[in-house]
PDB file of C-alpha atoms in Angstrom:
ATOM      1  CA  MET A   1     114.652 -84.958  41.280  1.00  0.00           C
ATOM      2  CA  THR A   2     111.394 -85.871  39.548  1.00  0.00           C
ATOM      3  CA  TYR A   3     111.339 -86.614  35.832  1.00  0.00           C
ATOM      4  CA  ARG A   4     108.074 -85.967  34.027  1.00  0.00           C
ATOM      5  CA  HIS A   5     106.492 -87.182  30.827  1.00  0.00           C
ATOM      6  CA  GLU A   6     105.850 -84.578  28.201  1.00  0.00           C
ATOM      7  CA  TYR A   7     104.832 -84.236  24.607  1.00  0.00           C
ATOM      8  CA  LYS A   8     104.417 -81.362  22.207  1.00  0.00           C
ATOM      9  CA  HIS A   9     102.193 -80.758  19.197  1.00  0.00           C
ATOM     10  CA  GLU A  10     102.478 -77.982  16.668  1.00  0.00           C
ATOM     11  CA  ILE A  11      98.843 -76.942  16.193  1.00  0.00           C
ATOM     12  CA  THR A  12      96.724 -74.438  14.266  1.00  0.00           C
ATOM     13  CA  LEU A  13      94.780 -71.374  15.410  1.00  0.00           C
ATOM     14  CA  SER A  14      91.523 -73.255  14.887  1.00  0.00           C
ATOM     15  CA  ASP A  15      92.886 -76.004  17.154  1.00  0.00           C
ATOM     16  CA  VAL A  16      93.410 -73.350  19.852  1.00  0.00           C
ATOM     17  CA  ILE A  17      89.711 -72.465  19.846  1.00  0.00           C
ATOM     18  CA  THR A  18      88.768 -76.134  20.209  1.00  0.00           C
ATOM     19  CA  LEU A  19      91.295 -76.756  22.984  1.00  0.00           C
ATOM     20  CA  ARG A  20      90.222 -73.701  24.965  1.00  0.00           C
ATOM     21  CA  GLN A  21      86.643 -74.896  25.032  1.00  0.00           C
ATOM     22  CA  ARG A  22      87.623 -78.417  26.090  1.00  0.00           C
ATOM     23  CA  LEU A  23      90.203 -77.451  28.691  1.00  0.00           C
ATOM     24  CA  GLN A  24      88.062 -74.760  30.298  1.00  0.00           C
ATOM     25  CA  ALA A  25      85.447 -77.482  30.871  1.00  0.00           C
ATOM     26  CA  VAL A  26      87.732 -80.028  32.560  1.00  0.00           C
ATOM     27  CA  ALA A  27      90.838 -78.265  33.897  1.00  0.00           C
ATOM     28  CA  GLN A  28      91.654 -75.364  36.211  1.00  0.00           C
ATOM     29  CA  PRO A  29      93.271 -72.093  35.136  1.00  0.00           C
ATOM     30  CA  ASP A  30      96.759 -71.407  36.421  1.00  0.00           C
ATOM     31  CA  PRO A  31      96.360 -68.975  39.372  1.00  0.00           C
ATOM     32  CA  HIS A  32      99.423 -67.046  38.179  1.00  0.00           C
ATOM     33  CA  ALA A  33      97.818 -66.255  34.832  1.00  0.00           C
ATOM     34  CA  VAL A  34      96.273 -62.852  34.134  1.00  0.00           C
ATOM     35  CA  ASN A  35      93.095 -63.143  32.076  1.00  0.00           C
ATOM     36  CA  GLY A  36      94.070 -66.732  31.369  1.00  0.00           C
ATOM     37  CA  ARG A  37      97.564 -66.103  30.085  1.00  0.00           C
ATOM     38  CA  TYR A  38     100.953 -64.607  30.809  1.00  0.00           C
ATOM     39  CA  MET A  39     103.987 -63.381  28.937  1.00  0.00           C
ATOM     40  CA  ILE A  40     107.277 -65.231  29.235  1.00  0.00           C
ATOM     41  CA  ARG A  41     110.746 -63.925  28.473  1.00  0.00           C
ATOM     42  CA  SER A  42     113.692 -66.336  28.528  1.00  0.00           C
ATOM     43  CA  LEU A  43     117.376 -65.902  27.848  1.00  0.00           C
ATOM     44  CA  TYR A  44     119.031 -69.139  26.730  1.00  0.00           C
ATOM     45  CA  PHE A  45     122.671 -70.080  27.219  1.00  0.00           C
ATOM     46  CA  ASP A  46     124.880 -72.076  24.885  1.00  0.00           C
ATOM     47  CA  ASN A  47     128.601 -72.557  24.277  1.00  0.00           C
ATOM     48  CA  LEU A  48     130.775 -71.500  21.353  1.00  0.00           C
ATOM     49  CA  SER A  49     129.954 -74.674  19.422  1.00  0.00           C
ATOM     50  CA  ASP A  50     126.200 -74.328  20.072  1.00  0.00           C
ATOM     51  CA  GLN A  51     126.113 -77.644  21.905  1.00  0.00           C
ATOM     52  CA  ALA A  52     122.603 -77.206  23.348  1.00  0.00           C
ATOM     53  CA  LEU A  53     121.219 -76.280  19.936  1.00  0.00           C
ATOM     54  CA  ARG A  54     122.977 -79.104  18.087  1.00  0.00           C
ATOM     55  CA  GLU A  55     122.007 -81.753  20.641  1.00  0.00           C
ATOM     56  CA  LYS A  56     118.373 -80.699  20.320  1.00  0.00           C
ATOM     57  CA  LEU A  57     118.438 -80.748  16.522  1.00  0.00           C
ATOM     58  CA  ASP A  58     120.248 -84.101  16.509  1.00  0.00           C
ATOM     59  CA  GLY A  59     117.783 -85.645  18.977  1.00  0.00           C
ATOM     60  CA  ILE A  60     120.430 -86.514  21.579  1.00  0.00           C
ATOM     61  CA  ASN A  61     118.672 -88.482  24.308  1.00  0.00           C
ATOM     62  CA  ASN A  62     120.512 -87.070  27.330  1.00  0.00           C
ATOM     63  CA  ARG A  63     120.850 -83.304  27.157  1.00  0.00           C
ATOM     64  CA  GLU A  64     120.429 -80.108  29.153  1.00  0.00           C
ATOM     65  CA  LYS A  65     120.105 -76.368  28.706  1.00  0.00           C
ATOM     66  CA  PHE A  66     120.243 -73.327  30.965  1.00  0.00           C
ATOM     67  CA  ARG A  67     118.089 -70.210  30.802  1.00  0.00           C
ATOM     68  CA  LEU A  68     117.013 -67.142  32.738  1.00  0.00           C
ATOM     69  CA  ARG A  69     113.294 -66.430  32.861  1.00  0.00           C
ATOM     70  CA  TYR A  70     110.734 -63.937  34.135  1.00  0.00           C
ATOM     71  CA  TYR A  71     107.020 -63.380  33.619  1.00  0.00           C
ATOM     72  CA  ASN A  72     104.776 -60.470  32.612  1.00  0.00           C
ATOM     73  CA  LYS A  73     107.718 -58.051  32.363  1.00  0.00           C
ATOM     74  CA  ASP A  74     108.250 -58.329  36.133  1.00  0.00           C
ATOM     75  CA  THR A  75     112.001 -58.411  36.710  1.00  0.00           C
ATOM     76  CA  SER A  76     111.607 -58.478  40.499  1.00  0.00           C
ATOM     77  CA  LEU A  77     111.350 -62.284  40.274  1.00  0.00           C
ATOM     78  CA  ILE A  78     113.837 -63.950  37.926  1.00  0.00           C
ATOM     79  CA  HIS A  79     114.717 -67.629  37.842  1.00  0.00           C
ATOM     80  CA  LEU A  80     117.779 -69.419  36.610  1.00  0.00           C
ATOM     81  CA  GLU A  81     116.569 -72.748  35.251  1.00  0.00           C
ATOM     82  CA  LYS A  82     118.201 -75.923  34.023  1.00  0.00           C
ATOM     83  CA  LYS A  83     116.080 -78.231  31.865  1.00  0.00           C
ATOM     84  CA  SER A  84     117.277 -81.799  31.446  1.00  0.00           C
ATOM     85  CA  LYS A  85     116.080 -84.661  29.251  1.00  0.00           C
ATOM     86  CA  ARG A  86     116.871 -88.268  30.115  1.00  0.00           C
ATOM     87  CA  ASN A  87     115.436 -91.252  28.247  1.00  0.00           C
ATOM     88  CA  GLY A  88     112.556 -89.199  26.921  1.00  0.00           C
ATOM     89  CA  LEU A  89     111.592 -87.737  30.315  1.00  0.00           C
ATOM     90  CA  GLY A  90     112.141 -84.160  31.429  1.00  0.00           C
ATOM     91  CA  THR A  91     112.928 -82.330  34.640  1.00  0.00           C
ATOM     92  CA  LYS A  92     113.614 -78.757  35.658  1.00  0.00           C
ATOM     93  CA  GLU A  93     115.757 -77.267  38.421  1.00  0.00           C
ATOM     94  CA  SER A  94     115.366 -73.641  39.440  1.00  0.00           C
ATOM     95  CA  ALA A  95     117.109 -70.981  41.528  1.00  0.00           C
ATOM     96  CA  ALA A  96     116.058 -67.380  42.149  1.00  0.00           C
ATOM     97  CA  VAL A  97     118.412 -64.589  41.077  1.00  0.00           C
ATOM     98  CA  THR A  98     118.164 -60.823  41.412  1.00  0.00           C
ATOM     99  CA  ALA A  99     118.047 -58.437  38.464  1.00  0.00           C
ATOM    100  CA  ALA A 100     121.585 -57.329  39.318  1.00  0.00           C
ATOM    101  CA  GLU A 101     122.801 -60.938  39.337  1.00  0.00           C
ATOM    102  CA  ALA A 102     121.056 -61.617  36.037  1.00  0.00           C
ATOM    103  CA  GLN A 103     122.754 -58.585  34.506  1.00  0.00           C
ATOM    104  CA  SER A 104     126.111 -59.843  35.762  1.00  0.00           C
ATOM    105  CA  LEU A 105     125.501 -63.125  33.958  1.00  0.00           C
ATOM    106  CA  ILE A 106     124.607 -61.250  30.778  1.00  0.00           C
ATOM    107  CA  ASP A 107     127.816 -59.250  31.100  1.00  0.00           C
ATOM    108  CA  GLY A 108     129.848 -62.438  31.523  1.00  0.00           C
ATOM    109  CA  ASN A 109     130.751 -61.732  35.148  1.00  0.00           C
ATOM    110  CA  CYS A 110     130.395 -64.955  37.103  1.00  0.00           C
ATOM    111  CA  ASP A 111     132.789 -64.309  40.014  1.00  0.00           C
ATOM    112  CA  TRP A 112     129.911 -63.682  42.441  1.00  0.00           C
ATOM    113  CA  MET A 113     128.470 -67.118  41.741  1.00  0.00           C
ATOM    114  CA  ALA A 114     131.180 -68.942  43.679  1.00  0.00           C
ATOM    115  CA  HIS A 115     129.791 -67.442  46.894  1.00  0.00           C
ATOM    116  CA  SER A 116     126.224 -68.561  46.255  1.00  0.00           C
ATOM    117  CA  ASN A 117     124.688 -71.255  48.458  1.00  0.00           C
ATOM    118  CA  GLN A 118     122.537 -72.466  45.559  1.00  0.00           C
ATOM    119  CA  PRO A 119     124.016 -75.534  43.791  1.00  0.00           C
ATOM    120  CA  LEU A 120     122.460 -74.632  40.441  1.00  0.00           C
ATOM    121  CA  ILE A 121     124.181 -71.239  40.409  1.00  0.00           C
ATOM    122  CA  GLN A 122     127.477 -72.902  41.291  1.00  0.00           C
ATOM    123  CA  GLU A 123     126.986 -75.419  38.486  1.00  0.00           C
ATOM    124  CA  LEU A 124     126.359 -72.686  35.936  1.00  0.00           C
ATOM    125  CA  GLN A 125     129.495 -70.899  37.076  1.00  0.00           C
ATOM    126  CA  ARG A 126     131.588 -74.009  36.434  1.00  0.00           C
ATOM    127  CA  LYS A 127     130.098 -74.367  32.969  1.00  0.00           C
ATOM    128  CA  MET A 128     130.590 -70.698  32.160  1.00  0.00           C
ATOM    129  CA  THR A 129     134.195 -70.946  33.324  1.00  0.00           C
ATOM    130  CA  THR A 130     135.237 -74.298  31.859  1.00  0.00           C
ATOM    131  CA  GLY A 131     132.694 -74.790  29.064  1.00  0.00           C
ATOM    132  CA  LEU A 132     132.417 -71.154  27.976  1.00  0.00           C
ATOM    133  CA  LEU A 133     128.646 -71.202  28.317  1.00  0.00           C
ATOM    134  CA  ARG A 134     127.267 -67.755  27.428  1.00  0.00           C
ATOM    135  CA  PRO A 135     123.883 -66.049  26.857  1.00  0.00           C
ATOM    136  CA  LYS A 136     122.767 -66.568  23.240  1.00  0.00           C
ATOM    137  CA  THR A 137     119.317 -65.163  22.518  1.00  0.00           C
ATOM    138  CA  ILE A 138     116.053 -63.943  23.984  1.00  0.00           C
ATOM    139  CA  VAL A 139     112.890 -65.983  23.454  1.00  0.00           C
ATOM    140  CA  ASP A 140     109.520 -64.275  24.076  1.00  0.00           C
ATOM    141  CA  TYR A 141     106.064 -65.815  23.882  1.00  0.00           C
ATOM    142  CA  ILE A 142     102.548 -65.841  25.337  1.00  0.00           C
ATOM    143  CA  ARG A 143     101.358 -68.863  27.299  1.00  0.00           C
ATOM    144  CA  GLU A 144      97.861 -70.075  28.187  1.00  0.00           C
ATOM    145  CA  PRO A 145      98.203 -72.597  31.050  1.00  0.00           C
ATOM    146  CA  TYR A 146      95.759 -75.168  32.436  1.00  0.00           C
ATOM    147  CA  LEU A 147      96.148 -77.449  35.459  1.00  0.00           C
ATOM    148  CA  PHE A 148      94.651 -80.817  36.374  1.00  0.00           C
ATOM    149  CA  THR A 149      95.409 -82.149  39.864  1.00  0.00           C
ATOM    150  CA  SER A 150      95.305 -85.903  39.168  1.00  0.00           C
ATOM    151  CA  GLY A 151      98.601 -86.879  37.623  1.00  0.00           C
ATOM    152  CA  ASN A 152      99.964 -83.366  38.290  1.00  0.00           C
ATOM    153  CA  VAL A 153      99.096 -82.429  34.713  1.00  0.00           C
ATOM    154  CA  ARG A 154      99.992 -79.118  33.137  1.00  0.00           C
ATOM    155  CA  VAL A 155      98.704 -78.225  29.676  1.00  0.00           C
ATOM    156  CA  THR A 156      99.959 -75.092  27.953  1.00  0.00           C
ATOM    157  CA  ILE A 157      99.287 -73.367  24.653  1.00  0.00           C
ATOM    158  CA  ASP A 158     102.172 -71.160  23.521  1.00  0.00           C
ATOM    159  CA  TYR A 159     102.032 -68.640  20.689  1.00  0.00           C
ATOM    160  CA  ASP A 160     103.383 -65.316  19.424  1.00  0.00           C
ATOM    161  CA  ILE A 161     106.884 -66.782  19.735  1.00  0.00           C
ATOM    162  CA  ARG A 162     109.453 -64.091  19.077  1.00  0.00           C
ATOM    163  CA  THR A 163     113.227 -64.091  18.830  1.00  0.00           C
ATOM    164  CA  GLY A 164     115.678 -61.485  19.994  1.00  0.00           C
ATOM    165  CA  LEU A 165     118.050 -62.645  17.233  1.00  0.00           C
ATOM    166  CA  TRP A 166     121.473 -62.125  18.799  1.00  0.00           C
ATOM    167  CA  CYS A 167     120.184 -59.755  21.461  1.00  0.00           C
ATOM    168  CA  THR A 168     120.860 -60.677  25.093  1.00  0.00           C
ATOM    169  CA  ASP A 169     119.531 -57.452  26.669  1.00  0.00           C
ATOM    170  CA  PHE A 170     117.212 -59.594  28.751  1.00  0.00           C
ATOM    171  CA  LEU A 171     116.138 -56.976  31.288  1.00  0.00           C
ATOM    172  CA  ARG A 172     115.198 -54.233  28.826  1.00  0.00           C
ATOM    173  CA  PRO A 173     111.401 -54.445  28.301  1.00  0.00           C
ATOM    174  CA  ASP A 174     111.527 -52.621  24.964  1.00  0.00           C
ATOM    175  CA  CYS A 175     114.182 -54.892  23.472  1.00  0.00           C
ATOM    176  CA  ILE A 176     113.227 -55.473  19.839  1.00  0.00           C
ATOM    177  CA  THR A 177     112.087 -58.998  18.987  1.00  0.00           C
ATOM    178  CA  ILE A 178     110.616 -60.403  15.778  1.00  0.00           C
ATOM    179  CA  PRO A 179     108.213 -63.315  15.142  1.00  0.00           C
ATOM    180  CA  VAL A 180     109.806 -66.656  14.309  1.00  0.00           C
ATOM    181  CA  SER A 181     109.071 -68.100  10.881  1.00  0.00           C
ATOM    182  CA  ASP A 182     105.610 -69.632  10.261  1.00  0.00           C
ATOM    183  CA  ASN A 183     104.215 -68.233  13.569  1.00  0.00           C
ATOM    184  CA  PRO A 184     103.903 -71.665  15.214  1.00  0.00           C
ATOM    185  CA  VAL A 185     101.447 -72.468  18.009  1.00  0.00           C
ATOM    186  CA  ILE A 186     102.626 -75.161  20.410  1.00  0.00           C
ATOM    187  CA  LEU A 187     100.568 -77.417  22.658  1.00  0.00           C
ATOM    188  CA  GLU A 188     102.555 -78.933  25.534  1.00  0.00           C
ATOM    189  CA  VAL A 189     101.293 -81.579  27.945  1.00  0.00           C
ATOM    190  CA  LYS A 190     103.320 -82.585  31.013  1.00  0.00           C
ATOM    191  CA  TRP A 191     102.441 -85.142  33.678  1.00  0.00           C
ATOM    192  CA  ASP A 192     103.954 -87.384  36.333  1.00  0.00           C
ATOM    193  CA  ALA A 193     103.109 -91.100  36.548  1.00  0.00           C
ATOM    194  CA  TYR A 194      99.974 -91.160  34.401  1.00  0.00           C
ATOM    195  CA  LEU A 195      97.907 -88.970  32.096  1.00  0.00           C
ATOM    196  CA  PRO A 196      94.206 -89.064  33.063  1.00  0.00           C
ATOM    197  CA  ASP A 197      91.849 -90.118  30.283  1.00  0.00           C
ATOM    198  CA  VAL A 198      89.827 -86.899  30.584  1.00  0.00           C
ATOM    199  CA  ILE A 199      92.905 -84.843  29.670  1.00  0.00           C
ATOM    200  CA  ARG A 200      94.102 -87.319  27.058  1.00  0.00           C
ATOM    201  CA  THR A 201      90.721 -86.985  25.369  1.00  0.00           C
ATOM    202  CA  ALA A 202      90.599 -83.202  25.703  1.00  0.00           C
ATOM    203  CA  VAL A 203      93.950 -82.667  23.966  1.00  0.00           C
ATOM    204  CA  GLN A 204      93.349 -85.239  21.232  1.00  0.00           C
ATOM    205  CA  LEU A 205      93.356 -83.543  17.815  1.00  0.00           C
ATOM    206  CA  ASP A 206      92.918 -85.104  14.397  1.00  0.00           C
ATOM    207  CA  ASN A 207      96.040 -85.382  12.260  1.00  0.00           C
ATOM    208  CA  ARG A 208      98.336 -83.989  14.953  1.00  0.00           C
ATOM    209  CA  HIS A 209     101.369 -85.965  16.032  1.00  0.00           C
ATOM    210  CA  ALA A 210     103.763 -85.510  18.908  1.00  0.00           C
ATOM    211  CA  GLY A 211     106.947 -83.751  17.879  1.00  0.00           C
ATOM    212  CA  ALA A 212     110.103 -82.229  19.272  1.00  0.00           C
ATOM    213  CA  PHE A 213     109.536 -78.525  18.668  1.00  0.00           C
ATOM    214  CA  SER A 214     112.039 -76.289  20.433  1.00  0.00           C
ATOM    215  CA  LYS A 215     111.382 -72.579  20.924  1.00  0.00           C
ATOM    216  CA  TYR A 216     115.098 -72.016  21.425  1.00  0.00           C
ATOM    217  CA  ALA A 217     115.954 -73.804  18.182  1.00  0.00           C
ATOM    218  CA  ALA A 218     113.219 -71.899  16.313  1.00  0.00           C
ATOM    219  CA  CYS A 219     114.589 -68.616  17.637  1.00  0.00           C
ATOM    220  CA  ARG A 220     118.115 -69.522  16.498  1.00  0.00           C
ATOM    221  CA  THR A 221     116.991 -69.861  12.859  1.00  0.00           C
ATOM    222  CA  TYR A 222     118.581 -66.510  12.088  1.00  0.00           C
ATOM    223  CA  GLY A 223     121.906 -67.186  13.750  1.00  0.00           C
TER     224      GLY A 223
END
């Protein structure tokens, strides 16, 4: 399991224009992007005491959260993901699930998971059974991704972040979502052992400081 460095900045729309120009000059577009971007829909899990939310808001150093995710409204490829933070570094584990399996999770049916040969699915089943982990809310947004081979760097600009409030109808493309407050734009930079100077320079913005913005937390503002 590889842990990666990462930082986030909340930026402005004018910053986006500047960053696009810089990153297009030094980095490569993500081959999975369509016209330089893609849409992401996630469904986050939490327990009855909102442990994942509270640990994020409290800045707990060692924490994790589970989510389902698909891209560009294509439900033929859905991933169950577990994001973990340890000592300021992050990692992600992933397992493919079918649309039918995803719907079973949404419905609270986790019996099928015991027969899976994927450890991550088995782990989620234990936590749904013993920790009462359940789907909480949909998070939608648009992402512009850039790649830089040295250092395995990934730079993303995320915007139009929308919340499904209490909706967990993850597979319905017309599920109603609303913009989160203040319409934030988030710059994320992730890398392995080192961040090349060319990228460090490209993402440098005046009067912007690394923060701990969470799309899930922002989308739980309403409940």
